[in-house]
């Protein structure tokens, strides 16, 4: 144990509780090490064993991994299965039909339990309705829905008929939605009339209408609308239909479409450092295997658990740990429509107590904001509730600072629940580096060790291993079943982005910097090394925000966007803008900043609004006209400029931008 004590000077090491080790899916470090060794000894045999043991196959696979077209890997390709079958029918067949699959809690606190049997029946009805519209395996369907049972149903129904879904987070703008509809080549959209958040009804269907009106969406022939609020919405005859009408006319059984393990289960758009968001394409077999297996390994899911992942289905966490993993594990999960601060900042803790939640999985941003909320409203403190049902806590999406970790551990977990700090990405499909609750000694702020079968490493710019204790580039050296298969419609971008030639072309580049502890080998993630920002656990490309700003051609001449650390949101977006007109000052600058923030909100979505906008007469550029973003980052952080500025065309601009706050 002493070995681990040097992680980032962090001296606290917390051993797994004895009661947790016994009976855990991975029980104790020797069990973890045995799995790691098995994967090292017989890589394909290891994955084949797990895929056979954990999934139900209609037709067993005969070949495990096909690397012949690397880095386009194929796993279990000649095997056939269905994701929805593995999540629903399989549980009913095992006698869990009357077990609650989803305990839905609405924004206003109403609780609706849905059993596996009932969920299966509704998924089948919707699947039949989609088939009746002519939607078939391989067609793309956009899901733009709030966090509801119907959202999960929509994903499961697509999976059932082999249609590839692409969920778009309900906070994205009509323009972002439009982009995704076009890129995916969608034939249908599943949506809702409105969504409820924090006591307010927000539009959804009207945003779909707006997106479709932007043109080029002729392939979209059907829009299915879930009536959530019964607010007034326009329905286009011949195109739009109510979900309840469709369900009413269909049988509650539907033979699943048996697809190849490589069949694309979904496309999920995420931000990169350049260009438009990329459609990350995931498989059926490999993806589902990992969603399920990590439920067992990382969350040690047991039949009596009540699992709650707070992520929205619009993000990958909501795919793997709301829509697929918990159901594939036959668990009872909570699906929550609302926000953590409504009706007050004690909502999460009240819900844990009310539902006797035993495994709770959320993002550091939420924890940090709820810590702060306790200062304002002591009644919101978790210690004011009975949280004794909890046994495991999880964290995801961004680095968790040791202070927030300790608060979470002591105040939410009562000092007895291990925290699994899970590092992974949209591209990885499921957890990559994480503690296991019944095995790994914990160190606050470290995601500890890779899961068995995941060959994570840290290398330098040329792809060579760096010694422990030195920071470097996080890579994965071997493929794994739930890895992305390609970028939808752009295989070359996939190859260049994730398997860059500079690193030798065969290492998966995560895009994060990391360091391993000298002694224990524990990983600590240092954050993105590209132009991707992580704001409240949401991934944003600086280039996307720049493009959104300059798209305002009436006002904006030039823009550069950088990130700066933020106590609450992890990172914050700072934009430097050169206007076409006069540089505004004082109140004028404030009003202009407001206008541009709202503009970005409409272009991308409210999550992308810059926290700060600084106006200048110009941007710092080299003589060849390249914007020096490094300098802008320094200015955004409020730090002194120590970099060499001799190559700068216009050094005086630095002073102006520094003062422009
Ligand atoms: O920078 C890492 C950070 O989130 C990025 C992936 O974002 P996304 O694809 O949106 O998926 C988020 C949910 C899996 C990573 O490149 N990240 C994610 N989890 C952690 C993290 N950084 C530190 N610690 C984590 N546990």
PDB file of C-alpha atoms in Angstrom, residues 148-273:
ATOM      1  CA  UNK A 148     -37.664   9.982 -19.841  1.00  0.00           C
ATOM      2  CA  UNK A 149     -38.629   6.330 -20.053  1.00  0.00           C
ATOM      3  CA  UNK A 150     -39.663   7.108 -23.620  1.00  0.00           C
ATOM      4  CA  UNK A 151     -36.139   8.312 -24.430  1.00  0.00           C
ATOM      5  CA  UNK A 152     -34.684   4.974 -23.344  1.00  0.00           C
ATOM      6  CA  UNK A 153     -37.500   3.149 -25.144  1.00  0.00           C
ATOM      7  CA  UNK A 154     -36.694   5.012 -28.351  1.00  0.00           C
ATOM      8  CA  UNK A 155     -33.088   3.830 -28.239  1.00  0.00           C
ATOM      9  CA  UNK A 156     -34.079   0.268 -27.413  1.00  0.00           C
ATOM     10  CA  UNK A 157     -36.710   0.199 -30.177  1.00  0.00           C
ATOM     11  CA  UNK A 158     -34.144   1.304 -32.764  1.00  0.00           C
ATOM     12  CA  UNK A 159     -31.733  -1.351 -31.515  1.00  0.00           C
ATOM     13  CA  UNK A 160     -34.484  -3.941 -31.747  1.00  0.00           C
ATOM     14  CA  UNK A 161     -34.999  -3.393 -35.485  1.00  0.00           C
ATOM     15  CA  UNK A 162     -31.326  -2.762 -36.220  1.00  0.00           C
ATOM     16  CA  UNK A 163     -31.838   0.924 -36.980  1.00  0.00           C
ATOM     17  CA  UNK A 164     -28.787   2.968 -35.987  1.00  0.00           C
ATOM     18  CA  UNK A 165     -29.781   5.697 -33.571  1.00  0.00           C
ATOM     19  CA  UNK A 166     -28.142   9.032 -33.104  1.00  0.00           C
ATOM     20  CA  UNK A 167     -29.230  10.758 -29.933  1.00  0.00           C
ATOM     21  CA  UNK A 168     -28.881  14.520 -29.925  1.00  0.00           C
ATOM     22  CA  UNK A 169     -28.793  16.160 -26.507  1.00  0.00           C
ATOM     23  CA  UNK A 170     -31.993  18.163 -25.909  1.00  0.00           C
ATOM     24  CA  UNK A 171     -29.923  21.272 -25.129  1.00  0.00           C
ATOM     25  CA  UNK A 172     -28.518  21.546 -28.641  1.00  0.00           C
ATOM     26  CA  UNK A 173     -29.833  24.232 -30.967  1.00  0.00           C
ATOM     27  CA  UNK A 174     -31.868  23.726 -34.140  1.00  0.00           C
ATOM     28  CA  UNK A 175     -28.735  24.383 -36.147  1.00  0.00           C
ATOM     29  CA  UNK A 176     -26.708  21.719 -34.315  1.00  0.00           C
ATOM     30  CA  UNK A 177     -29.606  19.308 -34.694  1.00  0.00           C
ATOM     31  CA  UNK A 178     -29.852  20.114 -38.404  1.00  0.00           C
ATOM     32  CA  UNK A 179     -26.149  19.423 -38.902  1.00  0.00           C
ATOM     33  CA  UNK A 180     -26.506  16.021 -37.283  1.00  0.00           C
ATOM     34  CA  UNK A 181     -29.656  15.097 -39.213  1.00  0.00           C
ATOM     35  CA  UNK A 182     -27.808  15.819 -42.464  1.00  0.00           C
ATOM     36  CA  UNK A 183     -24.521  14.187 -41.516  1.00  0.00           C
ATOM     37  CA  UNK A 184     -26.210  11.012 -40.298  1.00  0.00           C
ATOM     38  CA  UNK A 185     -28.571  10.916 -43.285  1.00  0.00           C
ATOM     39  CA  UNK A 186     -31.495  10.308 -40.922  1.00  0.00           C
ATOM     40  CA  UNK A 187     -34.845   8.995 -42.178  1.00  0.00           C
ATOM     41  CA  UNK A 188     -36.862   9.659 -39.005  1.00  0.00           C
ATOM     42  CA  UNK A 189     -36.799  11.671 -35.789  1.00  0.00           C
ATOM     43  CA  UNK A 190     -38.165  10.680 -32.414  1.00  0.00           C
ATOM     44  CA  UNK A 191     -38.905  13.644 -30.184  1.00  0.00           C
ATOM     45  CA  UNK A 192     -41.297  15.082 -27.570  1.00  0.00           C
ATOM     46  CA  UNK A 193     -43.626  18.031 -27.475  1.00  0.00           C
ATOM     47  CA  UNK A 194     -41.683  19.718 -24.681  1.00  0.00           C
ATOM     48  CA  UNK A 195     -39.235  18.906 -21.919  1.00  0.00           C
ATOM     49  CA  UNK A 196     -39.512  19.755 -18.243  1.00  0.00           C
ATOM     50  CA  UNK A 197     -36.477  21.145 -16.482  1.00  0.00           C
ATOM     51  CA  UNK A 198     -36.466  22.863 -13.130  1.00  0.00           C
ATOM     52  CA  UNK A 199     -40.205  23.504 -13.169  1.00  0.00           C
ATOM     53  CA  UNK A 200     -40.179  25.008 -16.658  1.00  0.00           C
ATOM     54  CA  UNK A 201     -41.487  23.566 -19.904  1.00  0.00           C
ATOM     55  CA  UNK A 202     -38.944  24.019 -22.688  1.00  0.00           C
ATOM     56  CA  UNK A 203     -39.602  23.488 -26.387  1.00  0.00           C
ATOM     57  CA  UNK A 204     -38.350  20.448 -28.259  1.00  0.00           C
ATOM     58  CA  UNK A 205     -40.715  19.665 -31.100  1.00  0.00           C
ATOM     59  CA  UNK A 206     -40.605  23.235 -32.389  1.00  0.00           C
ATOM     60  CA  UNK A 207     -36.805  22.978 -32.554  1.00  0.00           C
ATOM     61  CA  UNK A 208     -37.154  19.846 -34.697  1.00  0.00           C
ATOM     62  CA  UNK A 209     -39.520  21.771 -36.983  1.00  0.00           C
ATOM     63  CA  UNK A 210     -37.016  24.607 -37.197  1.00  0.00           C
ATOM     64  CA  UNK A 211     -34.169  22.212 -38.005  1.00  0.00           C
ATOM     65  CA  UNK A 212     -36.163  20.426 -40.697  1.00  0.00           C
ATOM     66  CA  UNK A 213     -37.125  23.773 -42.223  1.00  0.00           C
ATOM     67  CA  UNK A 214     -33.427  24.588 -42.715  1.00  0.00           C
ATOM     68  CA  UNK A 215     -33.532  22.387 -45.764  1.00  0.00           C
ATOM     69  CA  UNK A 216     -31.794  19.321 -47.115  1.00  0.00           C
ATOM     70  CA  UNK A 217     -33.718  16.977 -44.802  1.00  0.00           C
ATOM     71  CA  UNK A 218     -36.030  15.468 -47.413  1.00  0.00           C
ATOM     72  CA  UNK A 219     -34.997  11.968 -46.330  1.00  0.00           C
ATOM     73  CA  UNK A 220     -36.762  12.530 -42.976  1.00  0.00           C
ATOM     74  CA  UNK A 221     -40.234  11.238 -43.662  1.00  0.00           C
ATOM     75  CA  UNK A 222     -41.453  10.545 -40.134  1.00  0.00           C
ATOM     76  CA  UNK A 223     -41.415  12.442 -36.876  1.00  0.00           C
ATOM     77  CA  UNK A 224     -42.709  10.625 -33.803  1.00  0.00           C
ATOM     78  CA  UNK A 225     -43.755  12.870 -30.930  1.00  0.00           C
ATOM     79  CA  UNK A 226     -44.004  11.766 -27.318  1.00  0.00           C
ATOM     80  CA  UNK A 227     -46.613  13.836 -25.512  1.00  0.00           C
ATOM     81  CA  UNK A 228     -44.796  14.900 -22.372  1.00  0.00           C
ATOM     82  CA  UNK A 229     -46.500  18.129 -21.327  1.00  0.00           C
ATOM     83  CA  UNK A 230     -49.457  18.381 -23.711  1.00  0.00           C
ATOM     84  CA  UNK A 231     -48.229  21.872 -24.555  1.00  0.00           C
ATOM     85  CA  UNK A 232     -49.351  23.243 -27.890  1.00  0.00           C
ATOM     86  CA  UNK A 233     -47.244  22.003 -30.794  1.00  0.00           C
ATOM     87  CA  UNK A 234     -47.728  22.110 -34.535  1.00  0.00           C
ATOM     88  CA  UNK A 235     -48.082  18.696 -36.168  1.00  0.00           C
ATOM     89  CA  UNK A 236     -47.315  18.397 -39.863  1.00  0.00           C
ATOM     90  CA  UNK A 237     -49.847  16.087 -41.510  1.00  0.00           C
ATOM     91  CA  UNK A 238     -48.343  13.067 -43.215  1.00  0.00           C
ATOM     92  CA  UNK A 239     -45.053  13.451 -41.351  1.00  0.00           C
ATOM     93  CA  UNK A 240     -45.707  13.854 -37.612  1.00  0.00           C
ATOM     94  CA  UNK A 241     -47.458  11.277 -35.436  1.00  0.00           C
ATOM     95  CA  UNK A 242     -48.061  10.939 -31.718  1.00  0.00           C
ATOM     96  CA  UNK A 243     -46.185   8.151 -29.990  1.00  0.00           C
ATOM     97  CA  UNK A 244     -49.268   7.057 -28.040  1.00  0.00           C
ATOM     98  CA  UNK A 245     -51.328   6.708 -31.228  1.00  0.00           C
ATOM     99  CA  UNK A 246     -48.608   4.604 -32.809  1.00  0.00           C
ATOM    100  CA  UNK A 247     -48.191   2.394 -29.738  1.00  0.00           C
ATOM    101  CA  UNK A 248     -51.920   1.820 -29.503  1.00  0.00           C
ATOM    102  CA  UNK A 249     -52.050   0.270 -32.950  1.00  0.00           C
ATOM    103  CA  UNK A 250     -49.215  -2.217 -32.516  1.00  0.00           C
ATOM    104  CA  UNK A 251     -48.602  -5.665 -31.080  1.00  0.00           C
ATOM    105  CA  UNK A 252     -46.507  -5.912 -27.940  1.00  0.00           C
ATOM    106  CA  UNK A 253     -44.172  -8.532 -29.335  1.00  0.00           C
ATOM    107  CA  UNK A 254     -41.604  -7.956 -32.043  1.00  0.00           C
ATOM    108  CA  UNK A 255     -39.039 -10.421 -33.303  1.00  0.00           C
ATOM    109  CA  UNK A 256     -35.642  -8.777 -32.881  1.00  0.00           C
ATOM    110  CA  UNK A 257     -33.499  -8.145 -35.943  1.00  0.00           C
ATOM    111  CA  UNK A 258     -30.469 -10.375 -35.491  1.00  0.00           C
ATOM    112  CA  UNK A 259     -27.507  -8.341 -36.609  1.00  0.00           C
ATOM    113  CA  UNK A 260     -23.786  -8.908 -36.943  1.00  0.00           C
ATOM    114  CA  UNK A 261     -21.780  -7.931 -33.882  1.00  0.00           C
ATOM    115  CA  UNK A 262     -20.230  -5.221 -36.062  1.00  0.00           C
ATOM    116  CA  UNK A 263     -23.582  -3.705 -37.038  1.00  0.00           C
ATOM    117  CA  UNK A 264     -23.600  -0.007 -36.039  1.00  0.00           C
ATOM    118  CA  UNK A 265     -25.757   0.303 -32.923  1.00  0.00           C
ATOM    119  CA  UNK A 266     -25.397   4.051 -32.760  1.00  0.00           C
ATOM    120  CA  UNK A 267     -23.657   7.182 -33.902  1.00  0.00           C
ATOM    121  CA  UNK A 268     -23.015   9.840 -31.288  1.00  0.00           C
ATOM    122  CA  UNK A 269     -21.652  13.231 -32.245  1.00  0.00           C
ATOM    123  CA  UNK A 270     -18.858  14.730 -30.208  1.00  0.00           C
ATOM    124  CA  UNK A 271     -16.478  17.640 -30.549  1.00  0.00           C
ATOM    125  CA  UNK A 272     -12.962  17.400 -31.863  1.00  0.00           C
ATOM    126  CA  UNK A 273     -10.188  19.925 -32.221  1.00  0.00           C
TER     127      UNK A 273
END
